[in-house]
Amino acid sequence: MKIWGRANSINVMKVLWAADECGVKYEREDVGGAFGGNDKPWYLKMNPNGVVPTIEDGGRIIWESNSCVRYLAARYAAGSLWPTDPGERSEAERWMDWQLSTISDGMRTVFWGLIRTPAEERDMTAIGKAAKELGALWARLDGWLESRKYVAGQYFTMGDVPVGCMVYRWYALDIERRELKNVRAWYDRLATRPAYARHIMVKMT
């Protein structure tokens, strides 16, 4: 398997974490950001959006990070990361979609504002507003986790991967946060997983 994408991209992190959880061996090549290449014809032929990650597995090309996670889980971890029961799988998938539709914009505002913007150019009003709004959004997950260890129930699944990447940043960024005991307990469980520590709990750049 080949994975194209820079390791400090949260979307690439999802795929690397999922691949390790599936026990898949792969080769990764730096593409995107400071490395460039994602606007080159050879890359756009694989991924017309020109973003990372892109994976190749046995001649099949997959892109869009959550789709890559679904693919890996379905092919290499059916019955564990990829729940075979449609109802249980829908719980995993809805939180994967929630990551994209609900919390990504606010998390992007805070992350880019604090990590990838020079201090003198930061819009602290926008960052503070986004952080406050995110607290209310994370509270939705906190309520859901009241009787669950993971987003799809009592077992770790692919649903934990995209949201789990975000929750590390939520706790690592220098922002004011609401006390969310269930989200914190879930994050602490994720932190015990070697692949999570290896790919997600790293210095933010």
PDB file of C-alpha atoms in Angstrom:
ATOM      1  CA  MET A   1       0.000   0.000   0.000  1.00  0.00           C
ATOM      2  CA  LYS A   2       1.131   3.532  -0.796  1.00  0.00           C
ATOM      3  CA  ILE A   3      -0.089   6.615   1.074  1.00  0.00           C
ATOM      4  CA  TRP A   4       0.609  10.068  -0.316  1.00  0.00           C
ATOM      5  CA  GLY A   5       0.427  12.961   2.138  1.00  0.00           C
ATOM      6  CA  ARG A   6       2.402  14.926   4.693  1.00  0.00           C
ATOM      7  CA  ALA A   7       2.328  13.466   8.200  1.00  0.00           C
ATOM      8  CA  ASN A   8       1.291  16.742   9.878  1.00  0.00           C
ATOM      9  CA  SER A   9      -1.999  16.902   7.953  1.00  0.00           C
ATOM     10  CA  ILE A  10      -4.904  15.868  10.158  1.00  0.00           C
ATOM     11  CA  ASN A  11      -6.525  14.124   7.196  1.00  0.00           C
ATOM     12  CA  VAL A  12      -3.400  12.082   6.573  1.00  0.00           C
ATOM     13  CA  MET A  13      -3.170  11.333  10.302  1.00  0.00           C
ATOM     14  CA  LYS A  14      -6.600   9.683  10.137  1.00  0.00           C
ATOM     15  CA  VAL A  15      -5.415   7.286   7.465  1.00  0.00           C
ATOM     16  CA  LEU A  16      -2.097   6.467   9.123  1.00  0.00           C
ATOM     17  CA  TRP A  17      -3.853   5.752  12.424  1.00  0.00           C
ATOM     18  CA  ALA A  18      -6.474   3.585  10.739  1.00  0.00           C
ATOM     19  CA  ALA A  19      -3.861   1.690   8.732  1.00  0.00           C
ATOM     20  CA  ASP A  20      -1.899   0.897  11.888  1.00  0.00           C
ATOM     21  CA  GLU A  21      -5.050  -0.214  13.703  1.00  0.00           C
ATOM     22  CA  CYS A  22      -5.740  -2.545  10.766  1.00  0.00           C
ATOM     23  CA  GLY A  23      -2.206  -3.929  10.836  1.00  0.00           C
ATOM     24  CA  VAL A  24      -1.565  -2.843   7.252  1.00  0.00           C
ATOM     25  CA  LYS A  25       1.964  -2.286   6.011  1.00  0.00           C
ATOM     26  CA  TYR A  26       2.410   0.774   3.847  1.00  0.00           C
ATOM     27  CA  GLU A  27       4.870   3.220   2.347  1.00  0.00           C
ATOM     28  CA  ARG A  28       4.186   6.927   2.797  1.00  0.00           C
ATOM     29  CA  GLU A  29       5.431   9.716   0.546  1.00  0.00           C
ATOM     30  CA  ASP A  30       5.422  13.380   1.568  1.00  0.00           C
ATOM     31  CA  VAL A  31       3.060  15.374  -0.645  1.00  0.00           C
ATOM     32  CA  GLY A  32       1.239  18.641  -0.043  1.00  0.00           C
ATOM     33  CA  GLY A  33       2.006  21.715   2.025  1.00  0.00           C
ATOM     34  CA  ALA A  34       5.688  22.600   2.017  1.00  0.00           C
ATOM     35  CA  PHE A  35       6.442  19.428   0.027  1.00  0.00           C
ATOM     36  CA  GLY A  36       4.193  20.339  -2.901  1.00  0.00           C
ATOM     37  CA  GLY A  37       3.475  17.834  -5.643  1.00  0.00           C
ATOM     38  CA  ASN A  38      -0.276  17.736  -5.160  1.00  0.00           C
ATOM     39  CA  ASP A  39      -0.764  20.149  -8.068  1.00  0.00           C
ATOM     40  CA  LYS A  40       1.296  18.042 -10.472  1.00  0.00           C
ATOM     41  CA  PRO A  41      -0.330  16.121 -13.347  1.00  0.00           C
ATOM     42  CA  TRP A  42       0.728  12.727 -11.959  1.00  0.00           C
ATOM     43  CA  TYR A  43      -1.034  13.460  -8.669  1.00  0.00           C
ATOM     44  CA  LEU A  44      -4.123  15.095 -10.157  1.00  0.00           C
ATOM     45  CA  LYS A  45      -4.568  12.041 -12.360  1.00  0.00           C
ATOM     46  CA  MET A  46      -5.081  10.026  -9.159  1.00  0.00           C
ATOM     47  CA  ASN A  47      -6.881  12.680  -7.135  1.00  0.00           C
ATOM     48  CA  PRO A  48      -8.500  15.447  -9.216  1.00  0.00           C
ATOM     49  CA  ASN A  49      -9.096  17.549  -6.081  1.00  0.00           C
ATOM     50  CA  GLY A  50      -5.355  17.845  -5.516  1.00  0.00           C
ATOM     51  CA  VAL A  51      -5.573  17.345  -1.757  1.00  0.00           C
ATOM     52  CA  VAL A  52      -4.117  14.770   0.622  1.00  0.00           C
ATOM     53  CA  PRO A  53      -4.289  11.937   1.411  1.00  0.00           C
ATOM     54  CA  THR A  54      -4.484   9.584  -1.527  1.00  0.00           C
ATOM     55  CA  ILE A  55      -3.913   5.866  -1.105  1.00  0.00           C
ATOM     56  CA  GLU A  56      -3.210   3.088  -3.579  1.00  0.00           C
ATOM     57  CA  ASP A  57      -3.933  -0.479  -2.588  1.00  0.00           C
ATOM     58  CA  GLY A  58      -3.550  -3.286  -5.081  1.00  0.00           C
ATOM     59  CA  GLY A  59      -4.108  -0.939  -7.984  1.00  0.00           C
ATOM     60  CA  ARG A  60      -7.160   0.768  -6.471  1.00  0.00           C
ATOM     61  CA  ILE A  61      -6.963   4.484  -5.760  1.00  0.00           C
ATOM     62  CA  ILE A  62      -8.923   5.990  -2.855  1.00  0.00           C
ATOM     63  CA  TRP A  63      -9.084   9.626  -1.726  1.00  0.00           C
ATOM     64  CA  GLU A  64     -11.068  11.730   0.743  1.00  0.00           C
ATOM     65  CA  SER A  65      -9.770  10.925   4.225  1.00  0.00           C
ATOM     66  CA  ASN A  66     -12.938   9.526   5.788  1.00  0.00           C
ATOM     67  CA  SER A  67     -13.549   7.391   2.709  1.00  0.00           C
ATOM     68  CA  CYS A  68      -9.992   6.076   3.068  1.00  0.00           C
ATOM     69  CA  VAL A  69     -10.696   5.188   6.710  1.00  0.00           C
ATOM     70  CA  ARG A  70     -13.925   3.404   5.716  1.00  0.00           C
ATOM     71  CA  TYR A  71     -12.107   1.492   2.984  1.00  0.00           C
ATOM     72  CA  LEU A  72      -9.305   0.330   5.256  1.00  0.00           C
ATOM     73  CA  ALA A  73     -11.708  -0.692   8.000  1.00  0.00           C
ATOM     74  CA  ALA A  74     -14.024  -2.582   5.617  1.00  0.00           C
ATOM     75  CA  ARG A  75     -11.242  -4.398   3.813  1.00  0.00           C
ATOM     76  CA  TYR A  76      -8.888  -5.175   6.669  1.00  0.00           C
ATOM     77  CA  ALA A  77     -10.905  -4.987   9.895  1.00  0.00           C
ATOM     78  CA  ALA A  78     -14.473  -6.085   9.152  1.00  0.00           C
ATOM     79  CA  GLY A  79     -16.148  -7.085  12.394  1.00  0.00           C
ATOM     80  CA  SER A  80     -14.034  -4.772  14.526  1.00  0.00           C
ATOM     81  CA  LEU A  81     -13.180  -1.320  13.155  1.00  0.00           C
ATOM     82  CA  TRP A  82     -15.875  -1.806  10.498  1.00  0.00           C
ATOM     83  CA  PRO A  83     -19.001  -3.053  12.297  1.00  0.00           C
ATOM     84  CA  THR A  84     -20.823  -5.676  10.234  1.00  0.00           C
ATOM     85  CA  ASP A  85     -24.173  -4.853  11.799  1.00  0.00           C
ATOM     86  CA  PRO A  86     -25.712  -2.042   9.697  1.00  0.00           C
ATOM     87  CA  GLY A  87     -27.208  -0.283  12.704  1.00  0.00           C
ATOM     88  CA  GLU A  88     -23.975  -0.278  14.672  1.00  0.00           C
ATOM     89  CA  ARG A  89     -22.072   0.755  11.571  1.00  0.00           C
ATOM     90  CA  SER A  90     -24.441   3.682  11.081  1.00  0.00           C
ATOM     91  CA  GLU A  91     -23.497   4.952  14.542  1.00  0.00           C
ATOM     92  CA  ALA A  92     -19.827   4.908  13.600  1.00  0.00           C
ATOM     93  CA  GLU A  93     -20.487   6.565  10.257  1.00  0.00           C
ATOM     94  CA  ARG A  94     -22.718   9.324  11.568  1.00  0.00           C
ATOM     95  CA  TRP A  95     -19.942  10.541  13.888  1.00  0.00           C
ATOM     96  CA  MET A  96     -17.495  10.403  10.995  1.00  0.00           C
ATOM     97  CA  ASP A  97     -19.909  12.639   9.091  1.00  0.00           C
ATOM     98  CA  TRP A  98     -20.376  14.837  12.177  1.00  0.00           C
ATOM     99  CA  GLN A  99     -16.655  15.471  12.202  1.00  0.00           C
ATOM    100  CA  LEU A 100     -16.875  16.810   8.665  1.00  0.00           C
ATOM    101  CA  SER A 101     -20.185  18.637   8.836  1.00  0.00           C
ATOM    102  CA  THR A 102     -20.245  20.046  12.362  1.00  0.00           C
ATOM    103  CA  ILE A 103     -16.912  20.548  14.086  1.00  0.00           C
ATOM    104  CA  SER A 104     -14.384  20.886  11.273  1.00  0.00           C
ATOM    105  CA  ASP A 105     -14.956  24.558  10.528  1.00  0.00           C
ATOM    106  CA  GLY A 106     -14.607  25.709  14.129  1.00  0.00           C
ATOM    107  CA  MET A 107     -11.629  23.467  14.761  1.00  0.00           C
ATOM    108  CA  ARG A 108      -9.979  24.810  11.621  1.00  0.00           C
ATOM    109  CA  THR A 109     -10.482  28.388  12.800  1.00  0.00           C
ATOM    110  CA  VAL A 110      -8.881  27.688  16.163  1.00  0.00           C
ATOM    111  CA  PHE A 111      -6.069  25.468  14.865  1.00  0.00           C
ATOM    112  CA  TRP A 112      -5.026  27.708  11.988  1.00  0.00           C
ATOM    113  CA  GLY A 113      -5.405  30.790  14.130  1.00  0.00           C
ATOM    114  CA  LEU A 114      -3.162  29.542  16.929  1.00  0.00           C
ATOM    115  CA  ILE A 115      -0.733  27.231  15.138  1.00  0.00           C
ATOM    116  CA  ARG A 116      -0.340  28.381  11.547  1.00  0.00           C
ATOM    117  CA  THR A 117      -0.838  32.129  11.899  1.00  0.00           C
ATOM    118  CA  PRO A 118       1.892  34.443  13.255  1.00  0.00           C
ATOM    119  CA  ALA A 119       1.006  35.824  16.684  1.00  0.00           C
ATOM    120  CA  GLU A 120       0.766  39.395  15.443  1.00  0.00           C
ATOM    121  CA  GLU A 121      -1.751  38.407  12.761  1.00  0.00           C
ATOM    122  CA  ARG A 122      -4.089  36.302  14.882  1.00  0.00           C
ATOM    123  CA  ASP A 123      -7.757  37.213  15.153  1.00  0.00           C
ATOM    124  CA  MET A 124      -8.232  36.352  18.817  1.00  0.00           C
ATOM    125  CA  THR A 125     -11.865  37.455  18.733  1.00  0.00           C
ATOM    126  CA  ALA A 126     -12.658  34.913  16.017  1.00  0.00           C
ATOM    127  CA  ILE A 127     -10.595  32.244  17.762  1.00  0.00           C
ATOM    128  CA  GLY A 128     -12.354  32.824  21.097  1.00  0.00           C
ATOM    129  CA  LYS A 129     -15.782  32.806  19.451  1.00  0.00           C
ATOM    130  CA  ALA A 130     -15.021  29.543  17.637  1.00  0.00           C
ATOM    131  CA  ALA A 131     -13.692  27.935  20.831  1.00  0.00           C
ATOM    132  CA  LYS A 132     -16.860  28.856  22.719  1.00  0.00           C
ATOM    133  CA  GLU A 133     -19.081  27.479  19.966  1.00  0.00           C
ATOM    134  CA  LEU A 134     -16.993  24.319  19.809  1.00  0.00           C
ATOM    135  CA  GLY A 135     -17.533  23.747  23.509  1.00  0.00           C
ATOM    136  CA  ALA A 136     -21.269  23.518  22.880  1.00  0.00           C
ATOM    137  CA  LEU A 137     -20.710  21.139  19.960  1.00  0.00           C
ATOM    138  CA  TRP A 138     -18.378  18.864  21.907  1.00  0.00           C
ATOM    139  CA  ALA A 139     -21.041  18.811  24.628  1.00  0.00           C
ATOM    140  CA  ARG A 140     -23.292  16.960  22.176  1.00  0.00           C
ATOM    141  CA  LEU A 141     -20.754  14.172  21.976  1.00  0.00           C
ATOM    142  CA  ASP A 142     -20.332  14.298  25.749  1.00  0.00           C
ATOM    143  CA  GLY A 143     -24.017  13.528  26.211  1.00  0.00           C
ATOM    144  CA  TRP A 144     -23.844  10.723  23.669  1.00  0.00           C
ATOM    145  CA  LEU A 145     -20.912   9.147  25.503  1.00  0.00           C
ATOM    146  CA  GLU A 146     -22.750   9.086  28.822  1.00  0.00           C
ATOM    147  CA  SER A 147     -23.498   5.368  28.428  1.00  0.00           C
ATOM    148  CA  ARG A 148     -20.849   4.484  25.847  1.00  0.00           C
ATOM    149  CA  LYS A 149     -17.086   3.993  25.883  1.00  0.00           C
ATOM    150  CA  TYR A 150     -16.699   4.836  22.193  1.00  0.00           C
ATOM    151  CA  VAL A 151     -18.769   6.693  19.637  1.00  0.00           C
ATOM    152  CA  ALA A 152     -20.458   3.567  18.234  1.00  0.00           C
ATOM    153  CA  GLY A 153     -20.930   1.806  21.568  1.00  0.00           C
ATOM    154  CA  GLN A 154     -18.651  -0.166  23.832  1.00  0.00           C
ATOM    155  CA  TYR A 155     -15.940  -0.969  21.286  1.00  0.00           C
ATOM    156  CA  PHE A 156     -13.442   1.054  19.286  1.00  0.00           C
ATOM    157  CA  THR A 157     -14.475   1.445  15.635  1.00  0.00           C
ATOM    158  CA  MET A 158     -13.655   3.516  12.577  1.00  0.00           C
ATOM    159  CA  GLY A 159     -16.084   6.112  13.929  1.00  0.00           C
ATOM    160  CA  ASP A 160     -13.599   7.048  16.625  1.00  0.00           C
ATOM    161  CA  VAL A 161     -10.835   7.869  14.158  1.00  0.00           C
ATOM    162  CA  PRO A 162     -11.878  11.174  12.546  1.00  0.00           C
ATOM    163  CA  VAL A 163     -13.377  12.594  15.747  1.00  0.00           C
ATOM    164  CA  GLY A 164     -10.464  11.260  17.778  1.00  0.00           C
ATOM    165  CA  CYS A 165      -8.023  13.217  15.628  1.00  0.00           C
ATOM    166  CA  MET A 166      -9.967  16.379  16.383  1.00  0.00           C
ATOM    167  CA  VAL A 167     -10.288  15.765  20.108  1.00  0.00           C
ATOM    168  CA  TYR A 168      -6.511  15.639  20.544  1.00  0.00           C
ATOM    169  CA  ARG A 169      -6.273  19.134  19.108  1.00  0.00           C
ATOM    170  CA  TRP A 170      -9.188  20.262  21.264  1.00  0.00           C
ATOM    171  CA  TYR A 171      -7.221  19.344  24.384  1.00  0.00           C
ATOM    172  CA  ALA A 172      -3.779  20.353  23.084  1.00  0.00           C
ATOM    173  CA  LEU A 173      -4.634  23.855  21.868  1.00  0.00           C
ATOM    174  CA  ASP A 174      -4.235  26.805  24.239  1.00  0.00           C
ATOM    175  CA  ILE A 175      -7.915  27.676  24.568  1.00  0.00           C
ATOM    176  CA  GLU A 176     -10.532  27.856  27.280  1.00  0.00           C
ATOM    177  CA  ARG A 177     -12.509  24.601  27.374  1.00  0.00           C
ATOM    178  CA  ARG A 178     -15.682  23.387  28.988  1.00  0.00           C
ATOM    179  CA  GLU A 179     -15.403  20.493  31.439  1.00  0.00           C
ATOM    180  CA  LEU A 180     -16.753  17.483  29.552  1.00  0.00           C
ATOM    181  CA  LYS A 181     -16.137  14.398  31.652  1.00  0.00           C
ATOM    182  CA  ASN A 182     -17.328  11.823  29.116  1.00  0.00           C
ATOM    183  CA  VAL A 183     -15.366  13.306  26.233  1.00  0.00           C
ATOM    184  CA  ARG A 184     -12.304  13.488  28.472  1.00  0.00           C
ATOM    185  CA  ALA A 185     -12.694   9.846  29.521  1.00  0.00           C
ATOM    186  CA  TRP A 186     -13.048   8.822  25.876  1.00  0.00           C
ATOM    187  CA  TYR A 187      -9.958  10.848  24.939  1.00  0.00           C
ATOM    188  CA  ASP A 188      -8.011   9.188  27.755  1.00  0.00           C
ATOM    189  CA  ARG A 189      -9.014   5.770  26.397  1.00  0.00           C
ATOM    190  CA  LEU A 190      -7.831   6.731  22.917  1.00  0.00           C
ATOM    191  CA  ALA A 191      -4.529   7.938  24.365  1.00  0.00           C
ATOM    192  CA  THR A 192      -3.702   4.401  25.487  1.00  0.00           C
ATOM    193  CA  ARG A 193      -3.695   3.159  21.891  1.00  0.00           C
ATOM    194  CA  PRO A 194      -0.129   3.017  20.479  1.00  0.00           C
ATOM    195  CA  ALA A 195      -1.172   4.100  16.974  1.00  0.00           C
ATOM    196  CA  TYR A 196      -2.997   7.122  18.386  1.00  0.00           C
ATOM    197  CA  ALA A 197       0.067   8.187  20.335  1.00  0.00           C
ATOM    198  CA  ARG A 198       2.293   7.589  17.308  1.00  0.00           C
ATOM    199  CA  HIS A 199       0.338   9.512  14.696  1.00  0.00           C
ATOM    200  CA  ILE A 200      -2.051  11.884  16.498  1.00  0.00           C
ATOM    201  CA  MET A 201      -0.500  12.923  19.807  1.00  0.00           C
ATOM    202  CA  VAL A 202       2.358  14.781  18.162  1.00  0.00           C
ATOM    203  CA  LYS A 203       3.529  18.372  18.054  1.00  0.00           C
ATOM    204  CA  MET A 204       1.092  20.479  16.055  1.00  0.00           C
ATOM    205  CA  THR A 205       2.613  22.265  13.073  1.00  0.00           C
TER     206      THR A 205
END
